[in-house]
Structures are given as C-alpha cells and as structure tokens.
Amino acid sequence: MSLRVTRALQSKAPAFPHARVPLRVPPSHLSSSYPSAAIKTFPTPRKSILAFQSRNMSSAPAKREFLCILPDKPGMQAKRVEVRPNHLEGVKPNVASGAIVAGGAMLNAHPADGEAPSFKGSMMLAVAENEAQVLELLNKDIYVTSGVWDMENAQIIPFKSAVRQAL
C-alpha cells in the first residue's frame, strides 16, 4: 500500500464507532507526572446477556390496582352491623400486606348528627396481579361468607390511582 493511500485511510473516521480507538494526547499536555505513552486504548464496555436475563427472570409479576364496588343484598343492614367488627379485624392483615390500600362503606345518604348510617355496600381498592386474585381475596371476607355483599352484582374494575390520601 502506498504512503498516500495509508494516510488517506488513517484520516477517515472508523467504520465502527464502537471499536477501540486510541486516545491521542497532544505533546503539550504531557508532563513529568504522566510518564506513560501518549496513546492509550480503553476497552469497549460490553453488556452481559446473562445478567440481563437473570434480572428479568427474578422480577416479580406486576401488581395492579382494582376498584371493587360491592353492593349489599337488600335487607342485610342488621347483618352487616352485626358482623362489621369481624370484617374490620379480617381486613387488617390485607391492609398490612398492601393487598388492600383503600376501602370503606357506601351510604344511601350521609346521616344527620346522631343518626345511624344507612349502608348501600362497600368500596375497596385492591392490589393484585389479576382479577382472579382479587376475587379470591373478597370471597374470604365475612361480608361474603355471611351473605351481606351481593357478589352477583359486584364489580371489579381495573383502576389506576392518581391520588390516595387518608382523611
């Protein structure tokens, strides 16, 4: 190869930008504190495919939010009030684990001072991988086992919270 062709090839940018390229340091930047040569080659960083795969395999399935609208069966007001303390105790472990992040009673109307509330059903915000897990959680609740909630008319709706804040 002639000298002219060699210099022309050297002046062109490398065909593969990720290839190892020597770093040229001008002589003016060299000092006695840097006794090494003016040309340094740095290794090209490489990503390990195995590391990427292991991260994907160890990741947990995505948890999603579900809004549960749980109407009461007609005439179940007295039964609801009777089993309410057991219901509240039963949801505590689910709240602690993050499976239930919000919930409460739906009312026919806000009661006047000193008046007992008239319940219409319940609302619950559950976090699970899928609707089947939410249904499994609900079916263990005493409001279902004692017949308070009307599960034939219950709704489990995929949901995404924008705001969640306690009163």
Rosetta silent file (secondary structure, phi, psi, omega in degrees, C-alpha in Angstrom):
SEQUENCE: MSLRVTRALQSKAPAFPHARVPLRVPPSHLSSSYPSAAIKTFPTPRKSILAFQSRNMSSAPAKREFLCILPDKPGMQAKRVEVRPNHLEGVKPNVASGAIVAGGAMLNAHPADGEAPSFKGSMMLAVAENEAQVLELLNKDIYVTSGVWDMENAQIIPFKSAVRQAL
SCORE:     score description
SCORE:     0.000 S_00000001
   1 L     0.000  137.158 -178.622    0.000    0.000    0.000 S_00000001
   2 L   -76.588  161.477 -179.945    1.373    3.416   -0.861 S_00000001
   3 H   -62.493  -37.374 -179.132    2.002    6.078    1.732 S_00000001
   4 H   -63.837  -44.187  179.241   -0.655    8.281    0.159 S_00000001
   5 H   -66.290  -42.099  179.368   -3.373    5.556    0.476 S_00000001
   6 H   -60.263  -45.885  179.578   -2.327    4.745    4.052 S_00000001
   7 H   -65.800  -36.181  178.503   -2.626    8.401    5.126 S_00000001
   8 H   -64.909  -41.136  178.154   -5.995    8.710    3.394 S_00000001
   9 H   -67.001  -37.667 -179.584   -7.305    5.674    5.288 S_00000001
  10 H   -68.144  -29.797 -176.330   -5.985    6.987    8.596 S_00000001
  11 H   -77.588  -18.346 -179.320   -7.715   10.325    8.146 S_00000001
  12 L   -80.762  151.581  177.801  -11.166    8.765    7.736 S_00000001
  13 L   -66.710  149.939 -179.998  -13.418    8.060   10.705 S_00000001
  14 L   -62.922  146.369 -179.351  -13.526    4.424   11.799 S_00000001
  15 L   -67.176  -30.479 -179.961  -16.197    2.321   10.116 S_00000001
  16 L  -117.326  104.770 -176.286  -17.332    1.010   13.507 S_00000001
  17 L   -63.038  -21.614 -179.318  -17.662    3.784   16.126 S_00000001
  18 L   -84.793   -6.614 -179.539  -17.783    1.236   18.970 S_00000001
  19 L   -68.479  158.886  178.567  -14.391   -0.226   18.016 S_00000001
  20 L   -65.055  125.643  179.958  -11.386    0.509   20.205 S_00000001
  21 L  -121.170  129.667  179.382   -9.964    3.859   19.207 S_00000001
  22 L   -68.370  141.841  176.564   -6.640    5.084   20.567 S_00000001
  23 E   -92.384  119.023 -178.356   -6.789    8.296   22.533 S_00000001
  24 E   -99.718  124.732 -179.846   -4.105   10.673   21.258 S_00000001
  25 L  -104.617  125.874  178.825   -2.795   13.195   23.756 S_00000001
  26 L   -62.444  147.041 -179.440   -1.003   16.246   22.330 S_00000001
  27 H   -56.407  -29.010 -179.041    2.632   16.573   23.500 S_00000001
  28 H   -65.883  -21.942 -179.648    1.766   19.891   25.156 S_00000001
  29 H   -91.658   -5.797  178.679   -0.464   18.027   27.638 S_00000001
  30 L   -85.238  140.675  176.102    2.205   15.556   28.648 S_00000001
  31 L  -139.098  179.205 -178.921    4.223   16.334   31.743 S_00000001
  32 L   -66.973  -21.509  179.003    6.652   14.550   34.005 S_00000001
  33 L   -77.076  -11.940  177.175    3.727   13.430   36.194 S_00000001
  34 L  -120.017   77.085 -175.595    2.386   11.418   33.238 S_00000001
  35 L   -74.484   -5.859 -176.506    5.336    9.305   32.131 S_00000001
  36 L   -72.461  170.978 -178.180    3.152    6.935   30.141 S_00000001
  37 L   -66.654  163.289 -177.688    2.911    6.927   26.397 S_00000001
  38 L   -78.634   -9.654 -178.782    0.798    9.431   24.527 S_00000001
  39 E  -115.130  124.291  177.369   -1.519    6.727   23.177 S_00000001
  40 E  -122.731  141.758  175.499   -3.972    4.912   25.450 S_00000001
  41 L  -116.881  128.020 -178.965   -6.540    2.324   24.409 S_00000001
  42 L  -106.984  138.900 -179.020   -9.633    1.874   26.527 S_00000001
  43 L   -68.712  148.513  177.104  -11.699   -1.322   26.440 S_00000001
  44 L   -79.359  126.752  178.377  -15.171   -1.172   24.976 S_00000001
  45 L   -66.359  141.308 -179.829  -17.827   -1.772   27.658 S_00000001
  46 L  -125.927  142.000  176.855  -19.918   -4.856   26.996 S_00000001
  47 L   -94.823  136.369  178.603  -23.300   -5.813   28.391 S_00000001
  48 L   -85.543  125.017  177.435  -23.743   -9.339   29.575 S_00000001
  49 H   -65.275  -36.548 -178.982  -26.782  -11.040   28.114 S_00000001
  50 H   -64.783  -39.199  178.945  -26.860  -13.414   31.078 S_00000001
  51 H   -63.789  -40.837  179.058  -27.047  -10.555   33.582 S_00000001
  52 H   -63.620  -43.930 -179.378  -29.976   -9.072   31.657 S_00000001
  53 H   -65.501  -39.427 -178.184  -31.803  -12.401   31.558 S_00000001
  54 H   -66.835  -33.096  177.184  -31.326  -13.073   35.253 S_00000001
  55 H   -66.532  -40.139  179.320  -32.828   -9.698   36.108 S_00000001
  56 H   -67.873  -38.973 -176.956  -35.894  -10.465   34.013 S_00000001
  57 H   -71.589  -26.872 -177.111  -36.343  -13.936   35.458 S_00000001
  58 H   -91.027   -7.777 -178.079  -36.144  -12.734   39.058 S_00000001
  59 L   -74.195  142.625 -178.616  -38.587   -9.847   38.676 S_00000001
  60 L   -79.022  153.314  175.907  -41.986  -10.314   40.301 S_00000001
  61 L   -60.559  149.380 -176.835  -45.192  -10.135   38.250 S_00000001
  62 L   -66.869  136.296  173.966  -46.665   -6.654   38.061 S_00000001
  63 L   -92.491  140.913 -178.711  -49.179   -5.704   40.720 S_00000001
  64 E  -127.981  158.487  178.439  -52.210   -3.783   39.516 S_00000001
  65 E   -95.038  145.725  177.384  -54.989   -1.853   41.217 S_00000001
  66 E  -135.745  128.040  175.548  -58.626   -2.911   41.081 S_00000001
  67 E   -88.907  122.506 -178.071  -61.607   -0.839   42.207 S_00000001
  68 E  -109.163  119.374  174.454  -64.184   -3.110   43.836 S_00000001
  69 E  -104.691  114.298 -170.871  -67.799   -1.928   44.048 S_00000001
  70 E  -121.859   91.700 -179.214  -69.550   -4.332   46.420 S_00000001
  71 E   -72.065  150.766  174.293  -73.292   -3.680   46.861 S_00000001
  72 E   -82.170  149.686  172.451  -75.152   -5.086   49.855 S_00000001
  73 L   -70.380  149.587  178.125  -78.016   -7.520   49.329 S_00000001
  74 L   -59.229  140.637  176.377  -81.424   -5.998   50.149 S_00000001
  75 L    75.976   16.859 -177.035  -82.429   -6.293   53.811 S_00000001
  76 L  -104.061   13.690 -178.489  -78.898   -7.031   55.084 S_00000001
  77 H   -57.782  -48.465 -177.739  -78.404   -3.824   57.132 S_00000001
  78 H   -64.675  -42.173  179.543  -78.757   -5.597   60.511 S_00000001
  79 H   -64.984  -38.867  178.964  -76.468   -8.479   59.489 S_00000001
  80 H   -60.999  -47.255  179.843  -73.865   -6.008   58.204 S_00000001
  81 H   -63.991  -37.158 -179.614  -73.796   -4.134   61.518 S_00000001
  82 H   -63.862  -44.444 -174.600  -73.611   -7.458   63.408 S_00000001
  83 H   -95.734    0.171 -177.170  -70.546   -8.806   61.539 S_00000001
  84 H   -55.548  -45.061  178.693  -68.819   -5.442   60.960 S_00000001
  85 H   -58.471  -39.400  177.531  -66.291   -5.833   63.847 S_00000001
  86 H   -67.092  -37.059  177.791  -65.208   -9.219   62.415 S_00000001
  87 H   -62.136  -46.795 -178.300  -64.953   -7.678   58.930 S_00000001
  88 H   -64.310  -37.720  175.666  -62.699   -4.874   60.190 S_00000001
  89 H   -67.191  -37.495 -177.674  -60.439   -7.366   62.007 S_00000001
  90 H   -68.991  -28.886 -178.982  -60.317   -9.568   58.915 S_00000001
  91 H   -83.818  -15.942 -177.321  -59.104   -6.817   56.585 S_00000001
  92 H   -55.399  -46.763  178.301  -56.211   -5.725   58.840 S_00000001
  93 H   -62.795  -34.105  178.784  -53.727   -8.362   57.550 S_00000001
  94 H   -71.022  -33.159  175.266  -54.629   -7.461   53.946 S_00000001
  95 H   -69.473  -43.747  179.939  -54.056   -3.784   54.651 S_00000001
  96 H   -62.045  -35.893 -179.099  -50.721   -4.564   56.332 S_00000001
  97 H   -82.484  -10.716 -178.911  -49.588   -6.645   53.327 S_00000001
  98 L    89.052    5.310  178.990  -50.661   -3.964   50.822 S_00000001
  99 L   -73.196  -28.478  174.575  -53.368   -6.123   49.222 S_00000001
 100 E  -122.153  123.067 -177.062  -55.991   -3.546   50.266 S_00000001
 101 E  -112.132  -11.877  176.162  -54.956    0.102   50.014 S_00000001
 102 E  -160.591  155.845  177.753  -58.321    1.851   50.468 S_00000001
 103 E   177.851  164.613  178.171  -61.848    0.945   51.399 S_00000001
 104 E   170.418  179.333 -177.563  -64.993    1.971   53.159 S_00000001
 105 E   -86.440  142.018  169.635  -68.762    1.899   53.296 S_00000001
 106 E   -96.211  136.162 -175.648  -71.011    3.269   50.586 S_00000001
 107 E  -113.566  153.914  172.177  -74.022    5.043   52.056 S_00000001
 108 L   -70.180  -35.193  176.448  -77.507    5.787   50.774 S_00000001
 109 L  -163.332  157.469  175.429  -77.033    9.287   52.207 S_00000001
 110 L   -69.784  130.750 -177.561  -74.831   10.967   54.792 S_00000001
 111 L   -73.345  150.672  173.484  -76.550   10.545   58.168 S_00000001
 112 L   -71.860  162.992  179.597  -77.628   13.519   60.239 S_00000001
 113 L   -55.156  129.158  178.920  -75.851   14.033   63.572 S_00000001
 114 L    82.107   -3.785 -178.980  -76.715   11.196   65.954 S_00000001
 115 L   -94.608  144.672  177.889  -78.420    9.164   63.210 S_00000001
 116 L   -74.455  142.004  179.486  -77.227    5.654   62.232 S_00000001
 117 L   -70.651  148.505  175.595  -75.838    5.371   58.691 S_00000001
 118 L  -103.257  107.300 -174.289  -77.851    3.597   56.017 S_00000001
 119 E   -79.938  144.125  178.978  -75.390    1.313   54.220 S_00000001
 120 E  -113.677  -23.425 -176.677  -75.563    0.637   50.495 S_00000001
 121 E   158.449 -156.243 -178.888  -72.438   -1.516   50.144 S_00000001
 122 E  -136.134  158.028  172.501  -68.675   -1.182   50.185 S_00000001
 123 E  -124.232  139.140  179.251  -65.879    0.174   48.059 S_00000001
 124 E  -143.251  140.339  172.913  -62.409   -1.346   48.130 S_00000001
 125 E  -109.940  109.399 -176.576  -59.191   -0.618   46.259 S_00000001
 126 E  -105.895  152.111  177.017  -57.254   -3.882   45.987 S_00000001
 127 E  -120.319  121.942 -177.886  -53.743   -4.515   44.635 S_00000001
 128 E  -157.712  172.969  177.881  -53.119   -7.860   42.933 S_00000001
 129 L   -74.775  -32.158 -176.822  -51.668   -9.469   39.822 S_00000001
 130 L  -157.684  173.016 -178.056  -55.095  -10.146   38.301 S_00000001
 131 H   -64.189  -33.487  179.928  -58.844  -10.088   38.864 S_00000001
 132 H   -61.813  -39.129  177.933  -58.903  -13.733   39.996 S_00000001
 133 H   -66.552  -37.438  177.859  -56.666  -12.899   42.971 S_00000001
 134 H   -64.323  -44.789  179.570  -58.962  -10.013   43.920 S_00000001
 135 H   -61.805  -39.708  177.071  -61.994  -12.303   43.762 S_00000001
 136 H   -61.732  -42.472  178.098  -60.193  -14.861   45.943 S_00000001
 137 H   -62.469  -45.719 -178.487  -59.448  -12.121   48.499 S_00000001
 138 H   -65.391  -40.820 -176.990  -63.062  -10.936   48.514 S_00000001
 139 H   -64.622  -17.740  177.532  -64.539  -14.431   48.848 S_00000001
 140 L   -85.517  -11.482 -176.605  -62.669  -14.897   52.156 S_00000001
 141 L   -73.146  144.610 -178.746  -64.308  -11.787   53.680 S_00000001
 142 H   -65.256  -25.243  176.206  -67.028  -12.293   56.300 S_00000001
 143 H   -66.130  -26.856  175.369  -69.345   -9.962   54.360 S_00000001
 144 H   -82.469  -48.993 -175.644  -69.331  -12.607   51.594 S_00000001
 145 H   -66.372  -25.965  178.412  -69.472  -15.692   53.820 S_00000001
 146 L   -94.997   -1.245  175.019  -72.334  -14.228   55.885 S_00000001
 147 L    85.447   16.444 -179.984  -74.259  -13.121   52.780 S_00000001
 148 L   -74.992  -51.308 -177.898  -74.029   -9.329   53.201 S_00000001
 149 E   -78.625  139.212  175.890  -72.384   -8.485   49.854 S_00000001
 150 L   -89.538   88.871 -174.412  -74.278   -9.197   46.634 S_00000001
 151 L   -70.150  -19.579  176.491  -71.423  -10.817   44.703 S_00000001
 152 L   -68.252  -27.721  179.859  -73.605  -11.386   41.608 S_00000001
 153 L  -108.249    7.168  178.371  -73.766   -7.603   41.161 S_00000001
 154 L   -69.539  151.111  178.165  -70.264   -6.817   42.432 S_00000001
 155 E  -123.488  133.280  172.774  -67.876   -5.057   40.071 S_00000001
 156 E  -118.582  109.848 -170.693  -64.109   -5.491   39.917 S_00000001
 157 E  -114.048  126.896  173.439  -62.782   -2.716   37.702 S_00000001
 158 E   -57.150  137.496 -168.323  -59.155   -2.273   36.555 S_00000001
 159 E  -144.870  151.888  173.742  -58.057    1.009   38.113 S_00000001
 160 L  -135.949  115.012 -178.519  -55.085    3.381   38.308 S_00000001
 161 L   -69.214  140.835  169.053  -54.861    5.752   41.280 S_00000001
 162 L  -104.508  -35.860 -179.824  -53.942    9.359   40.744 S_00000001
 163 L  -141.165  135.208  172.461  -54.362   10.328   44.407 S_00000001
 164 L  -138.361  111.322 -179.077  -54.620    8.214   47.570 S_00000001
 165 L  -146.989  132.666  179.552  -54.753   10.124   50.813 S_00000001
 166 L   -71.779  156.178  176.112  -56.419    9.334   54.125 S_00000001
 167 L   -66.902    0.000    0.000  -58.874   11.764   55.718 S_00000001
